[in-house]
C-alpha positions as YAML, in Angstrom:
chain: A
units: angstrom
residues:
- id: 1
  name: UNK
  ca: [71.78, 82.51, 97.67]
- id: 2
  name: UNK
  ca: [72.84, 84.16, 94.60]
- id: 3
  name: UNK
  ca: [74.64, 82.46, 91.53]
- id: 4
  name: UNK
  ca: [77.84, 83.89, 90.13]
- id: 5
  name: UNK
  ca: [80.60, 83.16, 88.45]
- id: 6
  name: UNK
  ca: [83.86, 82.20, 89.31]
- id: 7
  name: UNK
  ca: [87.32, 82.20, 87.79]
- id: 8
  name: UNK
  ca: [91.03, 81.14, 88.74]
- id: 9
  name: UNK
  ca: [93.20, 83.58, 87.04]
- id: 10
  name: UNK
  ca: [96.82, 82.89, 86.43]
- id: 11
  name: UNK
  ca: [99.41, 85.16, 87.00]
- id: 12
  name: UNK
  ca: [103.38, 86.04, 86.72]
- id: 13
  name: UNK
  ca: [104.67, 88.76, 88.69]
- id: 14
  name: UNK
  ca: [107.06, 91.22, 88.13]
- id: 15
  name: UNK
  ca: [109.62, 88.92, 90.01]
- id: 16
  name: UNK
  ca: [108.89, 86.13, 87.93]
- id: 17
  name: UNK
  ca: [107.19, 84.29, 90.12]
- id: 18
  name: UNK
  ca: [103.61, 82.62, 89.33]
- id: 19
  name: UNK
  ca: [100.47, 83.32, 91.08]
- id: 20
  name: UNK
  ca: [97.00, 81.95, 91.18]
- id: 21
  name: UNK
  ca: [93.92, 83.39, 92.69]
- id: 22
  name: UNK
  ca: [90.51, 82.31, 92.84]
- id: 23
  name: UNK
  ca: [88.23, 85.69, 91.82]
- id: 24
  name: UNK
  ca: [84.57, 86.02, 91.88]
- id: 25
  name: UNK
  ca: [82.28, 88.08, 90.11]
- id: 26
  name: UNK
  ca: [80.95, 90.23, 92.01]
- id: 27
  name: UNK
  ca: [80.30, 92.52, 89.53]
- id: 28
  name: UNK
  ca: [77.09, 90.44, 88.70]
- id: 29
  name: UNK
  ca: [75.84, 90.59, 91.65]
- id: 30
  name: UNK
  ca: [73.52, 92.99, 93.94]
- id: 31
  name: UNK
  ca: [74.80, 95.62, 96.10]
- id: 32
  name: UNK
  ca: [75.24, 94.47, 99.75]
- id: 33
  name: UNK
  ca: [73.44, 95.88, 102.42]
- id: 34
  name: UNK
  ca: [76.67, 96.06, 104.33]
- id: 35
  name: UNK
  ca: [79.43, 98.69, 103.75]
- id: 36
  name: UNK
  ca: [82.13, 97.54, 100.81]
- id: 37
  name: UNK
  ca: [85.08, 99.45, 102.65]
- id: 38
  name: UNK
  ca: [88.70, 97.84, 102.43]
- id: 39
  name: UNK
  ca: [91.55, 99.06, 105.03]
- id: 40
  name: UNK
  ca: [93.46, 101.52, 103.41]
- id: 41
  name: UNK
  ca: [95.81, 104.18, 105.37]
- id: 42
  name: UNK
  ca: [96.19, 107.22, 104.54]
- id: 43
  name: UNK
  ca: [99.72, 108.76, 103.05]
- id: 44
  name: UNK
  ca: [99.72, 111.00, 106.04]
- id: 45
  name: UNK
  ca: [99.55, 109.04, 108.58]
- id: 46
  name: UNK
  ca: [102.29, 106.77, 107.22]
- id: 47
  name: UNK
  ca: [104.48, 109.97, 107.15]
- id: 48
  name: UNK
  ca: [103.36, 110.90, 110.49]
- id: 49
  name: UNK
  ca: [103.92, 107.95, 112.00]
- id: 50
  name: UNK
  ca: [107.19, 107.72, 110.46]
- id: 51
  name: UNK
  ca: [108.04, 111.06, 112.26]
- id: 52
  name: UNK
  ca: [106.83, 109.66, 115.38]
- id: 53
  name: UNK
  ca: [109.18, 106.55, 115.34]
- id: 54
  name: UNK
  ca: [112.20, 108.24, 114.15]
- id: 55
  name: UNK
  ca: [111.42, 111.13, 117.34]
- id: 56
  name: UNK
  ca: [110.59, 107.82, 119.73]
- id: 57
  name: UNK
  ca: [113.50, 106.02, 118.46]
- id: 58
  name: UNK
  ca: [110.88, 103.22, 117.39]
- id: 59
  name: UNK
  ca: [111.80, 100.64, 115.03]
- id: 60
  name: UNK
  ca: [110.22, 99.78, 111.86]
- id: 61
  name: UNK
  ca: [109.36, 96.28, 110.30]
- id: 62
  name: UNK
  ca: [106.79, 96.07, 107.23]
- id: 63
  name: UNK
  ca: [104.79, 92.64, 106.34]
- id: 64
  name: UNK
  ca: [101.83, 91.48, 104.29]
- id: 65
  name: UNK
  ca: [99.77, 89.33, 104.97]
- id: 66
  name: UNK
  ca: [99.22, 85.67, 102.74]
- id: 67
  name: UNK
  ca: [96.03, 85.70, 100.81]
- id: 68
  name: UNK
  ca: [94.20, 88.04, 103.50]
- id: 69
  name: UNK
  ca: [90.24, 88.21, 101.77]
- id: 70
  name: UNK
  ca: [90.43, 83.94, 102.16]
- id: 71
  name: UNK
  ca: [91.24, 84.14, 106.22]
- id: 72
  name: UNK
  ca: [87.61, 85.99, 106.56]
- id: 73
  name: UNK
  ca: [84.22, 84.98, 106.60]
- id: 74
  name: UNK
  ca: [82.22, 86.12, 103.56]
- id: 75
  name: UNK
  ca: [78.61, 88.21, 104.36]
- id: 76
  name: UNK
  ca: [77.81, 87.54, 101.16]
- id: 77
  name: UNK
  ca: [75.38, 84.33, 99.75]
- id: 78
  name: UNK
  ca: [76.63, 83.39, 96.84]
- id: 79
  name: UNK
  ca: [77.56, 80.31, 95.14]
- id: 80
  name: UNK
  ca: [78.86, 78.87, 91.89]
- id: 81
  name: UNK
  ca: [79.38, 75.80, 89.78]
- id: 82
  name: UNK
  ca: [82.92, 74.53, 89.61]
- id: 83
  name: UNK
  ca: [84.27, 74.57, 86.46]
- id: 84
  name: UNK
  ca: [86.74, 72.31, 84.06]
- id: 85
  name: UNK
  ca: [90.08, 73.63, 86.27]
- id: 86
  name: UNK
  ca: [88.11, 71.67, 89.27]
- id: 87
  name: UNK
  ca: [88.93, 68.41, 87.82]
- id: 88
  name: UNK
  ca: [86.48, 65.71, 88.93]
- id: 89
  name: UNK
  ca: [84.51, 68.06, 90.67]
- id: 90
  name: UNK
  ca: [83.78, 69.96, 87.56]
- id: 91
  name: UNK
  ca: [80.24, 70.94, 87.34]
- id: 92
  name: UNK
  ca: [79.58, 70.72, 91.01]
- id: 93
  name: UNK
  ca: [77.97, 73.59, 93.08]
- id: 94
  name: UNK
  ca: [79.93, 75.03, 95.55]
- id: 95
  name: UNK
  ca: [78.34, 77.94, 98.50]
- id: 96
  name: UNK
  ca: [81.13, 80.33, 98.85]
- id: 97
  name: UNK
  ca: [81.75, 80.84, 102.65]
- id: 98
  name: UNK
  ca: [85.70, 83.03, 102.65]
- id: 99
  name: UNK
  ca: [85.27, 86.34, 101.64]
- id: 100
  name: UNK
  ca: [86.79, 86.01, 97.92]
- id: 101
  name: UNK
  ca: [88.56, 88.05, 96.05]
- id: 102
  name: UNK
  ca: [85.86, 89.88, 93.86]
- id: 103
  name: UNK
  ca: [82.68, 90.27, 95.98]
- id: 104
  name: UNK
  ca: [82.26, 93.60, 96.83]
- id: 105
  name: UNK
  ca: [81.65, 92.73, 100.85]
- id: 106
  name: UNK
  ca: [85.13, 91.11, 100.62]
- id: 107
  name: UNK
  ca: [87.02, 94.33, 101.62]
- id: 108
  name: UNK
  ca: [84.90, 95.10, 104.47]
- id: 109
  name: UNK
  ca: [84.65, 91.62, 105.61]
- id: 110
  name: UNK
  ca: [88.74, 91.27, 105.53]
- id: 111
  name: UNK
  ca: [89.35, 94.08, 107.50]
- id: 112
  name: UNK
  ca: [86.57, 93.22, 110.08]
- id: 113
  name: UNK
  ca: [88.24, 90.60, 110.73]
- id: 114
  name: UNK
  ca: [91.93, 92.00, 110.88]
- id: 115
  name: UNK
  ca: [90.19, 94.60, 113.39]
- id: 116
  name: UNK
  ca: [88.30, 91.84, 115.80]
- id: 117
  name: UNK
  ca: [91.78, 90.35, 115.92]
- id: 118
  name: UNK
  ca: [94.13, 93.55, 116.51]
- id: 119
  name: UNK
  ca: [91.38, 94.49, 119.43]
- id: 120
  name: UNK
  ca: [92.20, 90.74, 120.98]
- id: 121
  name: UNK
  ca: [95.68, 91.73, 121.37]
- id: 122
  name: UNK
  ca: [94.57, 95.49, 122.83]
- id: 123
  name: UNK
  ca: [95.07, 97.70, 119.82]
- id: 124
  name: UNK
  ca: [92.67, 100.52, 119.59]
- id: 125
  name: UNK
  ca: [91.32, 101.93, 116.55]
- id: 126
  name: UNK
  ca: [92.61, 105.48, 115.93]
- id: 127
  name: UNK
  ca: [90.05, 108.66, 115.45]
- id: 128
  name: UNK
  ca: [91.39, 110.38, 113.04]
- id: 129
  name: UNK
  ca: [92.32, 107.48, 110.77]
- id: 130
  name: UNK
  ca: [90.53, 103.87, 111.69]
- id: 131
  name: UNK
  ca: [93.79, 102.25, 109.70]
- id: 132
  name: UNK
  ca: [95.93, 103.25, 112.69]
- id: 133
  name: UNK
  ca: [96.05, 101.14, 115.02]
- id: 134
  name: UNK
  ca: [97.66, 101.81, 118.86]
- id: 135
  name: UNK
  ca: [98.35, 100.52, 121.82]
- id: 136
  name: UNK
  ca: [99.65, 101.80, 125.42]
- id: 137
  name: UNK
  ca: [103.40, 99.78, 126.10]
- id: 138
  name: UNK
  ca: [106.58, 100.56, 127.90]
- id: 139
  name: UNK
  ca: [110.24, 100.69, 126.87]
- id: 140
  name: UNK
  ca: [112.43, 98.72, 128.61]
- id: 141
  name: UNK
  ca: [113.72, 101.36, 130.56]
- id: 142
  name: UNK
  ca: [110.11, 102.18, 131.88]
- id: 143
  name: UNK
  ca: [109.29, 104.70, 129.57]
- id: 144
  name: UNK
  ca: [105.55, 104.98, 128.48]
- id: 145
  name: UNK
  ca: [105.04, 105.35, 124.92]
- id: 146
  name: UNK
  ca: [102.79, 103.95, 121.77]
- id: 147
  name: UNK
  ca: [103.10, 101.05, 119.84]
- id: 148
  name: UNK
  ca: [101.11, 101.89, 116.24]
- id: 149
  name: UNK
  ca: [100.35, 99.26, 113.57]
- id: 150
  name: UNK
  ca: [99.08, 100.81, 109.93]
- id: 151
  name: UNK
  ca: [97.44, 98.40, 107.77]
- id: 152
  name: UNK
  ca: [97.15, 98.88, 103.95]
- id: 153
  name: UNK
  ca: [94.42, 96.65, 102.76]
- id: 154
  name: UNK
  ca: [96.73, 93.47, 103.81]
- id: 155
  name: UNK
  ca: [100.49, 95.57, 103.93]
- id: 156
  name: UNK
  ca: [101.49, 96.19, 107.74]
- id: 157
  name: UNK
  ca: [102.99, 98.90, 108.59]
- id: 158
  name: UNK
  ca: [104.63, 98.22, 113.22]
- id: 159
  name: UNK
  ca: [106.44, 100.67, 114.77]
- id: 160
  name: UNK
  ca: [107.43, 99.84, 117.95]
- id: 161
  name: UNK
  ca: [110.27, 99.11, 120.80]
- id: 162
  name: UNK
  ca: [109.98, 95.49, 119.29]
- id: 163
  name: UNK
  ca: [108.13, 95.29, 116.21]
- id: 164
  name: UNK
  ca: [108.83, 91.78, 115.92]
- id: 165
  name: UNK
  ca: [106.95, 90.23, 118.51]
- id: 166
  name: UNK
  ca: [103.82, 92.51, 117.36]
- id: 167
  name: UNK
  ca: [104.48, 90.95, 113.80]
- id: 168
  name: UNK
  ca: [105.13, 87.07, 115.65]
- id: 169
  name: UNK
  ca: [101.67, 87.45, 117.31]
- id: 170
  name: UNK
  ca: [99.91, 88.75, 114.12]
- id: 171
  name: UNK
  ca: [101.61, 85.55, 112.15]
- id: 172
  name: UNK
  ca: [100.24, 83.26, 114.81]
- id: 173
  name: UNK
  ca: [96.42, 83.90, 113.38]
- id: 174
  name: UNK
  ca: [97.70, 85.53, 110.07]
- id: 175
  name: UNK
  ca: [100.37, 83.65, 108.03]
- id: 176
  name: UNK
  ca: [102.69, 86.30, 107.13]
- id: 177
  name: UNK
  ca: [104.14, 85.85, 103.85]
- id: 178
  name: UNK
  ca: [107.64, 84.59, 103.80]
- id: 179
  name: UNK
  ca: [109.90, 87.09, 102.46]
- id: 180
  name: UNK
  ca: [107.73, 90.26, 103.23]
- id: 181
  name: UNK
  ca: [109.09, 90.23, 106.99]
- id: 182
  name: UNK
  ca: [111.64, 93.02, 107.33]
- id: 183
  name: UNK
  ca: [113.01, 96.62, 107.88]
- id: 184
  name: UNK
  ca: [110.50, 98.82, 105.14]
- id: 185
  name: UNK
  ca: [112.48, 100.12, 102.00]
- id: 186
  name: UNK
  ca: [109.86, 101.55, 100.33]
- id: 187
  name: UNK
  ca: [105.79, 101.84, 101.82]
- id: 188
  name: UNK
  ca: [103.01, 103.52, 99.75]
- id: 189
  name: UNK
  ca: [105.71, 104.64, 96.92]
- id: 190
  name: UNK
  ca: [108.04, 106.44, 99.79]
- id: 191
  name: UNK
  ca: [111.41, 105.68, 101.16]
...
């Protein structure tokens, strides 16, 4: 295990609303053996599959996932000593064991994760861009078509006959944040 330190930051967003998040520093630490890749789809393939829904006459519902790095296991072994915000437990060692944000392994770990849990509910990673994620379904009037999910580090991005029962299975493993549940008015800077 590897020492290093860690910090709750403080923050207000640009809605006014506060934020706290516990942050490692993984900057001190030694590169991981494992890859340090984060989910991130590309600008095509949200404009593609934009084209595809609006041809399918798919629906579109956007979410993001609540604090997404903390719902995965770190590969990582690191710890740290608590400090003053800790309160009684100031001083105290603590192993880090959720992938925090920070370490570098935390991206990868995340969307391991995400991806071991969108295969458990039959999506398929896509070839050309392993942030696209499919799956064979059928309209209600028997037609055979694709359901796609994008992902965006921990934005989603479901097009689909029913988007919302893809997005009430993903919030039964994933808590969805309230609020960020709805028809997409802007995605990646696009309307």
């Amino acid at each position: 295990y590897q020492q290093i330190p860690c910090r709750l930051l403080f923050d207000v967003k640009l809605d006014f609303t506060r934020k706290t998040r516990l942050v490692a520093g993984g900057h001190v630490t030694d590169p991981p053996a494992v890859i340090t890749y984060a989910s991130v789809v590309s600008r095509e393939s949200v404009r593609i599959a934009l084209t595809i829904a609006a041809l399918n006459d798919l629906d579109v519902m956007v979410a993001d996932i609540s604090n997404a790095y903390l719902t995965a296991p770190t590969t990582e072994r690191v710890w740290t000593v608590l400090g003053p915000e800790w309160g009684a437990d100031a001083g105290k060692r603590a192993v880090i064991v959720r992938a925090l944000y920070g370490l570098k392994s935390s991206g990868a770990a995340y969307r391991n994760h995400l991806a071991s849990y969108l295969r458990s509910l039959n999506f398929t990673s896509c070839l050309a861009d392993a942030d696209v994620w499919l799956r064979h379904a059928r309209q209600q009037d028997g037609t055979d078509y694709y359901e796609y999910l994008l992902v965006y580090v921990d934005d989603l991005l479901v097009l689909s006959e029913l988007p919302q029962v893809i997005l009430d299975d993903v919030n039964t493993y994933f808590q969805l944040k309230p609020g960020s549940v709805g028809a997409p008015d802007l995605y990646l800077g696009a309307k």
